[in-house]
Coordinates of N, CA and C in Angstrom, one line a residue:
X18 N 22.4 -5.2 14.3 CA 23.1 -6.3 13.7 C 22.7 -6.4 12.2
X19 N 23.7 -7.1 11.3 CA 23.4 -6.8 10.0 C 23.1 -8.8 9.6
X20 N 22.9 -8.6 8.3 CA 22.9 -10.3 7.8 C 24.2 -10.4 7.3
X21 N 25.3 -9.9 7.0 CA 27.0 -10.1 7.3 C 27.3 -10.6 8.3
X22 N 26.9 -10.6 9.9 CA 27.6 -11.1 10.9 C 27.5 -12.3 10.8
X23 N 27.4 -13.0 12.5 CA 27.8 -14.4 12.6 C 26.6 -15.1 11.8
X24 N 27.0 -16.5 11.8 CA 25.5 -17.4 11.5 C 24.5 -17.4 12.2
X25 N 24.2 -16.3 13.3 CA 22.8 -16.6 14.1 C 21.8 -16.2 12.8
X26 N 22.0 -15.4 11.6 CA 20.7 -15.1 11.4 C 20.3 -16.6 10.5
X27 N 21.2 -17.4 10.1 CA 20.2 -18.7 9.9 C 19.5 -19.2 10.4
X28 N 20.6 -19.4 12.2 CA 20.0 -19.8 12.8 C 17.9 -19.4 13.2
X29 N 18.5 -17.9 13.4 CA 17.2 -17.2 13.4 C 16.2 -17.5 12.6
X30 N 16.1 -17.8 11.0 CA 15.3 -17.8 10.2 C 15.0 -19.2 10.1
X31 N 16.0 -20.3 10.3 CA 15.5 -21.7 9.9 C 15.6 -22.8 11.3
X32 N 16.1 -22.2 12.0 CA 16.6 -23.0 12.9 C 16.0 -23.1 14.5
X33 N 15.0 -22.2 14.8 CA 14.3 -21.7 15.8 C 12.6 -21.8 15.9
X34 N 12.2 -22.5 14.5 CA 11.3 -23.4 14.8 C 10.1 -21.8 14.2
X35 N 10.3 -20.8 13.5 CA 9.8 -19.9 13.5 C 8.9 -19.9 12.1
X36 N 7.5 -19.7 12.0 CA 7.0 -20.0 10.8 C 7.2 -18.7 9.5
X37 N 7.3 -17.7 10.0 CA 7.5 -16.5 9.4 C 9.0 -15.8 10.2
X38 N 9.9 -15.3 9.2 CA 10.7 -13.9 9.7 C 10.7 -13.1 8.5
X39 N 10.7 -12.0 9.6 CA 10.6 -10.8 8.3 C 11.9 -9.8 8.8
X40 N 12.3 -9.3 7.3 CA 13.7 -8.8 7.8 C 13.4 -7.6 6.9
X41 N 14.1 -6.5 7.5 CA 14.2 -5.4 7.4 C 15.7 -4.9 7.0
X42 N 15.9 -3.8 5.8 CA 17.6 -3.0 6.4 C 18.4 -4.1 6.0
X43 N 18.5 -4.9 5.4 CA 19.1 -6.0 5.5 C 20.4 -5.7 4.3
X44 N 20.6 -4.1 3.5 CA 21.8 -3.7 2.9 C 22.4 -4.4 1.8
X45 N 21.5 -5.8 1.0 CA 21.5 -6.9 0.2 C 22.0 -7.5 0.7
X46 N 22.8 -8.3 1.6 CA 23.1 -9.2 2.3 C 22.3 -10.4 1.8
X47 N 21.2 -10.1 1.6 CA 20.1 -11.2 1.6 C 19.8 -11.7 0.1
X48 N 20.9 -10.9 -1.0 CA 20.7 -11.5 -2.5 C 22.4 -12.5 -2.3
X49 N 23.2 -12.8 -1.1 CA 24.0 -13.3 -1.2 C 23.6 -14.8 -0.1
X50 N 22.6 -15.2 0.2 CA 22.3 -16.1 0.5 C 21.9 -17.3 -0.3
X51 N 22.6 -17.5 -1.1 CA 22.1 -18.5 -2.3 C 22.3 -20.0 -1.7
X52 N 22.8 -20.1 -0.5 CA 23.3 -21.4 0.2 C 21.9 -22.0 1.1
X53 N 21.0 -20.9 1.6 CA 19.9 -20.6 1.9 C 18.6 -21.5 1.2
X54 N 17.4 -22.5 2.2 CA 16.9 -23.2 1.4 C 16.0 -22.6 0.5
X55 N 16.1 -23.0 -0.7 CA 15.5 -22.3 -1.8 C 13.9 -22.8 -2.0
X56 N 13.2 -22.0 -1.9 CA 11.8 -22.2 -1.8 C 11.2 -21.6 -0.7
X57 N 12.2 -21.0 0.3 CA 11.7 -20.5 1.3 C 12.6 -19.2 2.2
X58 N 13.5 -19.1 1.3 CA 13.6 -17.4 1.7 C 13.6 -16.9 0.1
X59 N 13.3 -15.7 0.3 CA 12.7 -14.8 -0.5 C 13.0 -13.1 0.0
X60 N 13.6 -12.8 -1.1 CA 14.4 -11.2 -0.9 C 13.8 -10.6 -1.9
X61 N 14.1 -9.0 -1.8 CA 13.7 -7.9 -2.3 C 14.6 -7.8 -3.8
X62 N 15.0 -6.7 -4.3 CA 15.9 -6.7 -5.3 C 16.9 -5.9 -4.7
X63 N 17.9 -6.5 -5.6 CA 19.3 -5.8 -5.3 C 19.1 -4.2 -4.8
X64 N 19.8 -4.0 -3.7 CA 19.3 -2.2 -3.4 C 20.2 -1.6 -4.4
X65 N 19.4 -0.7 -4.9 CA 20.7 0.4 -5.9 C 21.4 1.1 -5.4
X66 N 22.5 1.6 -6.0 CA 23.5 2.5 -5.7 C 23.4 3.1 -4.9
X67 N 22.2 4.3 -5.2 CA 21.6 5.4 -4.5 C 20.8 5.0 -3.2
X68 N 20.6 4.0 -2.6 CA 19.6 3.5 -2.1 C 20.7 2.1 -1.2
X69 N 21.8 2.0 -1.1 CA 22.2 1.0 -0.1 C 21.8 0.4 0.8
X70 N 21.3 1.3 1.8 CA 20.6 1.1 3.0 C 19.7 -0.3 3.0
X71 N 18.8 -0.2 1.7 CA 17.4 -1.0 1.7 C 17.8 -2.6 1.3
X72 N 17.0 -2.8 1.5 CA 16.9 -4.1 1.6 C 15.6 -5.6 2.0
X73 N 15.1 -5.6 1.9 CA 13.8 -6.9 2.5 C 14.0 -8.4 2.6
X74 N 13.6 -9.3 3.1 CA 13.7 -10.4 3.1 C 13.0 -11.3 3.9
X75 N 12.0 -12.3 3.3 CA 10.9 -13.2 4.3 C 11.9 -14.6 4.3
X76 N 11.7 -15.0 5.1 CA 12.0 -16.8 5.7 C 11.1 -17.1 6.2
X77 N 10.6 -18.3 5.2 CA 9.1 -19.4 6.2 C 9.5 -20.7 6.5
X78 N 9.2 -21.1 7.3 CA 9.1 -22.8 7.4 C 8.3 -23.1 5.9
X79 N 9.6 -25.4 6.1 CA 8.8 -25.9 5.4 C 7.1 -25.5 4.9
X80 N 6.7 -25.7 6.5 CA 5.3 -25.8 6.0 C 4.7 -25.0 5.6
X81 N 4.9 -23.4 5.8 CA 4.5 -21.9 5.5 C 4.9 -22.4 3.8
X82 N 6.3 -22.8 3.5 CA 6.8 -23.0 2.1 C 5.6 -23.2 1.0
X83 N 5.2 -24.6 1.5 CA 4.3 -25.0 0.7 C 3.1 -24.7 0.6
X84 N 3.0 -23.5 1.1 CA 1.5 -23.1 0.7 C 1.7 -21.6 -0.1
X85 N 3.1 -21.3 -0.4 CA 3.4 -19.8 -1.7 C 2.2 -20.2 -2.9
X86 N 1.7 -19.0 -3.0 CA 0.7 -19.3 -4.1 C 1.5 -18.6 -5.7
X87 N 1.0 -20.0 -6.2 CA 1.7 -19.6 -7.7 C 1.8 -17.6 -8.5
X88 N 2.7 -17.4 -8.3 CA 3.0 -16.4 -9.0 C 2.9 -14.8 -7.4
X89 N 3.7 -15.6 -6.6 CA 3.3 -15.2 -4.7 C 4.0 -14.2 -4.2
X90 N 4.9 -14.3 -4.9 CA 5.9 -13.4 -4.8 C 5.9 -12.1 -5.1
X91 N 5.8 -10.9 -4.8 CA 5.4 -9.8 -5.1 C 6.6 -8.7 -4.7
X92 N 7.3 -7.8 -5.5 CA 8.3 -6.8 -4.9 C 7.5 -5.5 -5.4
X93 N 8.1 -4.7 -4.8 CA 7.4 -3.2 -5.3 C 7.3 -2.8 -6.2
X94 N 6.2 -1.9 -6.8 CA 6.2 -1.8 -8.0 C 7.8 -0.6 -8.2
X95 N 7.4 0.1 -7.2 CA 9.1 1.2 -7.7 C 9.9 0.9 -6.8
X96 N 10.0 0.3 -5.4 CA 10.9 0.4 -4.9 C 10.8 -1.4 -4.5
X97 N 11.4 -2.2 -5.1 CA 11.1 -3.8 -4.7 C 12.7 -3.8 -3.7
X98 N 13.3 -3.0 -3.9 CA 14.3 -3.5 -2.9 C 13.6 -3.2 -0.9
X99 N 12.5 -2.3 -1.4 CA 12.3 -1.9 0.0 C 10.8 -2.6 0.5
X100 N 10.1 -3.4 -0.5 CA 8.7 -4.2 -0.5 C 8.8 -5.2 -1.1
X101 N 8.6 -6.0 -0.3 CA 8.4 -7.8 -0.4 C 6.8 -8.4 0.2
X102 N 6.4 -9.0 -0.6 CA 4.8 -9.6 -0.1 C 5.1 -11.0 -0.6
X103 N 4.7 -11.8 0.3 CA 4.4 -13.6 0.0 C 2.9 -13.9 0.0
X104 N 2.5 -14.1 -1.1 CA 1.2 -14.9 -0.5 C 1.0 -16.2 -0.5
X105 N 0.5 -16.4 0.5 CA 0.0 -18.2 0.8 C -0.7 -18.4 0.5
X106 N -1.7 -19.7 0.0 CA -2.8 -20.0 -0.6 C -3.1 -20.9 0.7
X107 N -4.3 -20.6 1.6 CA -4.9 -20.5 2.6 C -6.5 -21.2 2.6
X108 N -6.9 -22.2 3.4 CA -8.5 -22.9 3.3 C -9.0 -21.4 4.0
X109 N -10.4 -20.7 3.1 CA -11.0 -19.5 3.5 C -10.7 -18.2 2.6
X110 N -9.1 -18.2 3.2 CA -8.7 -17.0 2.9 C -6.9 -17.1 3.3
X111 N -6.8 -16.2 1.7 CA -5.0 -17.0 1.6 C -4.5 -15.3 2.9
X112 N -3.3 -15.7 2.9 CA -2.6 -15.1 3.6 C -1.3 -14.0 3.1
X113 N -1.2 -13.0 3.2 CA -0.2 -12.2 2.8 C 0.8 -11.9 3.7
X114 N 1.9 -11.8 3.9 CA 3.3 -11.8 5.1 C 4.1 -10.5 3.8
X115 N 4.2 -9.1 4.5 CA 4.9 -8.1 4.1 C 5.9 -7.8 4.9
X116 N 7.6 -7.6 4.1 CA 8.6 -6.9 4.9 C 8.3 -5.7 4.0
X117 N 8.6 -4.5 4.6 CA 8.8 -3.1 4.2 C 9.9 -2.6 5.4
X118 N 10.7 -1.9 4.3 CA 11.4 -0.9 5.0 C 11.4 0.6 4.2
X119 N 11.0 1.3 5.1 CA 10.8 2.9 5.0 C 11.7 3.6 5.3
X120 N 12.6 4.3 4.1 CA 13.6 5.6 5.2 C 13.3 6.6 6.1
X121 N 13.8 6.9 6.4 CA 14.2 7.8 7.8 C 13.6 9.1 7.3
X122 N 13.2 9.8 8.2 CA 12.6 11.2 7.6 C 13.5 12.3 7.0
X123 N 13.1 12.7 6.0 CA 14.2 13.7 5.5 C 14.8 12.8 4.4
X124 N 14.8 11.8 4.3 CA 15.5 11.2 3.1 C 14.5 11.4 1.5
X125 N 15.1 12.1 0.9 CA 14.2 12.5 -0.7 C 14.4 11.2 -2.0
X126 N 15.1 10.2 -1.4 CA 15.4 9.3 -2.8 C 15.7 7.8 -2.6
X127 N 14.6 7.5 -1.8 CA 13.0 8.1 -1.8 C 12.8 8.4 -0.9
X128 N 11.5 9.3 -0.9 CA 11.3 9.8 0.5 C 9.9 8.7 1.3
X129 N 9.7 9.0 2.4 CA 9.1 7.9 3.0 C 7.2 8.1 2.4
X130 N 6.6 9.1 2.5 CA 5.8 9.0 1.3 C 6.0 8.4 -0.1
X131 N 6.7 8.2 -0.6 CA 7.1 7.6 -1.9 C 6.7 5.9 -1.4
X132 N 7.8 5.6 -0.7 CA 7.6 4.2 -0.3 C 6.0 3.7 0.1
X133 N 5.3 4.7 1.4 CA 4.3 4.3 1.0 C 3.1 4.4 0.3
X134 N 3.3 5.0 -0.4 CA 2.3 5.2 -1.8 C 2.5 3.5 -3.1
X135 N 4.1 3.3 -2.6 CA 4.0 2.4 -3.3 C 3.7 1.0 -2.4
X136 N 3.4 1.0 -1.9 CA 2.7 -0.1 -0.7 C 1.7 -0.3 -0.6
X137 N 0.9 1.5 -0.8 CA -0.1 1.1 -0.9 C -1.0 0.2 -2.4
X138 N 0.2 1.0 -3.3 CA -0.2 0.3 -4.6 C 0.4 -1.3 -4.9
X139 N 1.0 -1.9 -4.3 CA 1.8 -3.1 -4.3 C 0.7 -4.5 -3.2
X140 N 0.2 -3.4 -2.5 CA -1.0 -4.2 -2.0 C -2.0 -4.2 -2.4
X141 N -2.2 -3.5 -2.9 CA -3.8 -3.4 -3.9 C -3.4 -4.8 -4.9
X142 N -1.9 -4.6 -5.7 CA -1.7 -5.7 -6.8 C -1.6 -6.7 -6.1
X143 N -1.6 -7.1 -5.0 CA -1.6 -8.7 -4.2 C -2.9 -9.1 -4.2
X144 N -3.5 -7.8 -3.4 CA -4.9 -9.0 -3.3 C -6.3 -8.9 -4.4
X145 N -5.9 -7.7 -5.3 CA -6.8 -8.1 -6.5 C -8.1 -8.1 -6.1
X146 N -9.0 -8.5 -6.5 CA -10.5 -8.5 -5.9 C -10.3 -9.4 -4.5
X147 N -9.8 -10.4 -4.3 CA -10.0 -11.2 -3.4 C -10.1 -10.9 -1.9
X148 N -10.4 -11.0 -0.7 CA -10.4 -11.4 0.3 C -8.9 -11.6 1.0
X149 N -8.1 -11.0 1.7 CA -7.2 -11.4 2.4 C -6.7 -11.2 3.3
X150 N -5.8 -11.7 4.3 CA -5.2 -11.1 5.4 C -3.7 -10.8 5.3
X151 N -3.6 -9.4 5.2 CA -2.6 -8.6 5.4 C -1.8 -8.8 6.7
X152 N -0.7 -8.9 6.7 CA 0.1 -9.1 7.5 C 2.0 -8.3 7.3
X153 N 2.1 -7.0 7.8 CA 2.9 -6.0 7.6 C 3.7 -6.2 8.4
X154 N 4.8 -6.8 8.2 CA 6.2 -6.1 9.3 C 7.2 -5.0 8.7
X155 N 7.1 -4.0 9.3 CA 7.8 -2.7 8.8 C 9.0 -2.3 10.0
X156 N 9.9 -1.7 9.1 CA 10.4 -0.7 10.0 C 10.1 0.3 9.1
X157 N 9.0 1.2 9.8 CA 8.2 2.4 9.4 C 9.1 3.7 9.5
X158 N 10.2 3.7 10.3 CA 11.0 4.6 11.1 C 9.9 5.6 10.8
X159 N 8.7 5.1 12.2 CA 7.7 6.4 12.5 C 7.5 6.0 14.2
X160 N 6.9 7.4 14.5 CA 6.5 6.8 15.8 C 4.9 7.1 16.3
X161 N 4.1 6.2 16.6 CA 2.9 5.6 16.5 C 2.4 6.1 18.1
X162 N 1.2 7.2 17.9 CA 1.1 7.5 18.6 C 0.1 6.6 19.9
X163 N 0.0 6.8 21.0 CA -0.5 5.6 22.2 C -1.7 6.0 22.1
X164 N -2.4 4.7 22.4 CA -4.1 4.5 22.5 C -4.7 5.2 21.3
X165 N -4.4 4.7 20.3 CA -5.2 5.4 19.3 C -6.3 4.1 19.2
X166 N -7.8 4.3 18.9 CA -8.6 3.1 18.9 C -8.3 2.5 17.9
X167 N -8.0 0.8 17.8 CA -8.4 -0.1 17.2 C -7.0 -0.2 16.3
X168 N -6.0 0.6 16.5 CA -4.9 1.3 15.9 C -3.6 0.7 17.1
X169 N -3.3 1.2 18.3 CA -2.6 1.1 19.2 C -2.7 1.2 20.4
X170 N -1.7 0.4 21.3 CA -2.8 0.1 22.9 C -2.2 1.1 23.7
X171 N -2.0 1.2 25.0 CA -1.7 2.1 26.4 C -0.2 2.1 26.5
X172 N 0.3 1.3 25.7 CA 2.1 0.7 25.9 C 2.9 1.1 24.9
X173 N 1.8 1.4 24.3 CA 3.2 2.5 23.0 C 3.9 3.3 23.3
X174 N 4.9 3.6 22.8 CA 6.2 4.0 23.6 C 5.8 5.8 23.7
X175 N 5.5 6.1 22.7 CA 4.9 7.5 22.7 C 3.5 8.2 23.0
X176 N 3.6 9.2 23.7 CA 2.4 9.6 24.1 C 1.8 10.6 22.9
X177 N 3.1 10.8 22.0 CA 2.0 11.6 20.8 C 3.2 11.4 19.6
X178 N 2.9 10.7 18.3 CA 3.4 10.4 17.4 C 3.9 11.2 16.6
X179 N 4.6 10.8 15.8 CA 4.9 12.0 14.6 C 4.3 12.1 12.9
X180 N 4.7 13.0 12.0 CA 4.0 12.9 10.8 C 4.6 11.4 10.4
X181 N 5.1 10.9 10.6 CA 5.5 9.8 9.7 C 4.3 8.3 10.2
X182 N 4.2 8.6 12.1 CA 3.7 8.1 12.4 C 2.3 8.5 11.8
X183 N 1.8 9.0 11.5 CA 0.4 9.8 11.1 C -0.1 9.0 10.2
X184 N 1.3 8.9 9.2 CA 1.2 8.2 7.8 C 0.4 7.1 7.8
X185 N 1.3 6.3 8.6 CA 1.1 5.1 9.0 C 0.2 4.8 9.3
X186 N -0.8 5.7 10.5 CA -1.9 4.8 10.9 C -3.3 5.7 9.8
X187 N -2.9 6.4 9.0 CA -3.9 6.6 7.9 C -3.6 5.4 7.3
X188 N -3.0 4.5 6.9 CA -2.7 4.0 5.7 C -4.0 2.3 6.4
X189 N -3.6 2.6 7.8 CA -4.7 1.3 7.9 C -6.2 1.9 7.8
X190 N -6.5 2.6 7.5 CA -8.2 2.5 7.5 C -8.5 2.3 5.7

């Protein structure tokens, strides 16, 4: 499904009672939402030419709303149509909510190392010295291999991942 079809994805983002969505692939659809309550969805940048596919986009509740920390908004440093970070200002410890979308393997412009190199540098610029909780929804287009410790449980779909999937779970330690 894309965010050109019917109005379920409003429904989906504001209407379902849901504190966070994170959207992926979304093809800019989501720089044409200006009708959309402002304060509380938040998109990537326009995808370029070369690069149509991409796209990001968070929707929070009211109350998620009011806790965006001044200056909260974060896009990639090179690829912002494909990395989006919100941060919340949180009692303890604020909160970070990432959409990423990663291309498909084999794609050089960019290639999916590219993207995450810049993720990983786009996250380093969110949390700065501070303390925080990261919170990633990707479509990684990887596949994540089963029972890896502390990484993935017995139910993952694959019994042995790929490089892309590799990437991925290097990128959490």
């Amino acid at each position: 499904p894309t965010m050109n079809g019917p109005p379920r994805w409003r429904q989906l983002c504001f209407g379902e009672g849901h504190d966070v969505v994170l959207l992926q692939e979304t093809r800019g659809a989501e720089q044409k939402k200006q009708t959309w309550p402002k304060g509380r969805f938040f998109h990537g940048s326009q995808p370029p030419d070369n690069d149509p596919a991409s796209g990001v986009a968070i929707a929070l509740s009211e109350r998620m709303a009011r806790c965006v920390a001044p200056g909260g908004v974060i896009r990639g440093c090179k690829f912002p149509s494909r990395i989006l970070l919100v941060r919340l200002k949180c009692v303890g410890i604020d909160l970070v909510f990432g959409s990423v979308y990663v291309p498909h393997d084999g794609r050089t412009n960019p290639s999916q190392q590219e993207v995450l190199d810049d993720l990983t540098d786009t996250c380093e610029r969110a949390y700065g010295s501070q303390r925080i909780c990261l919170v990633l929804g990707t479509d990684a287009n990887a596949q994540l291999a089963r029972s890896v410790p502390f990484r993935t449980g017995r139910w993952c779909v694959r019994e042995a991942g790929n490089k892309q999937g590799e990437r991925v779970l290097g990128m959490m330690d």
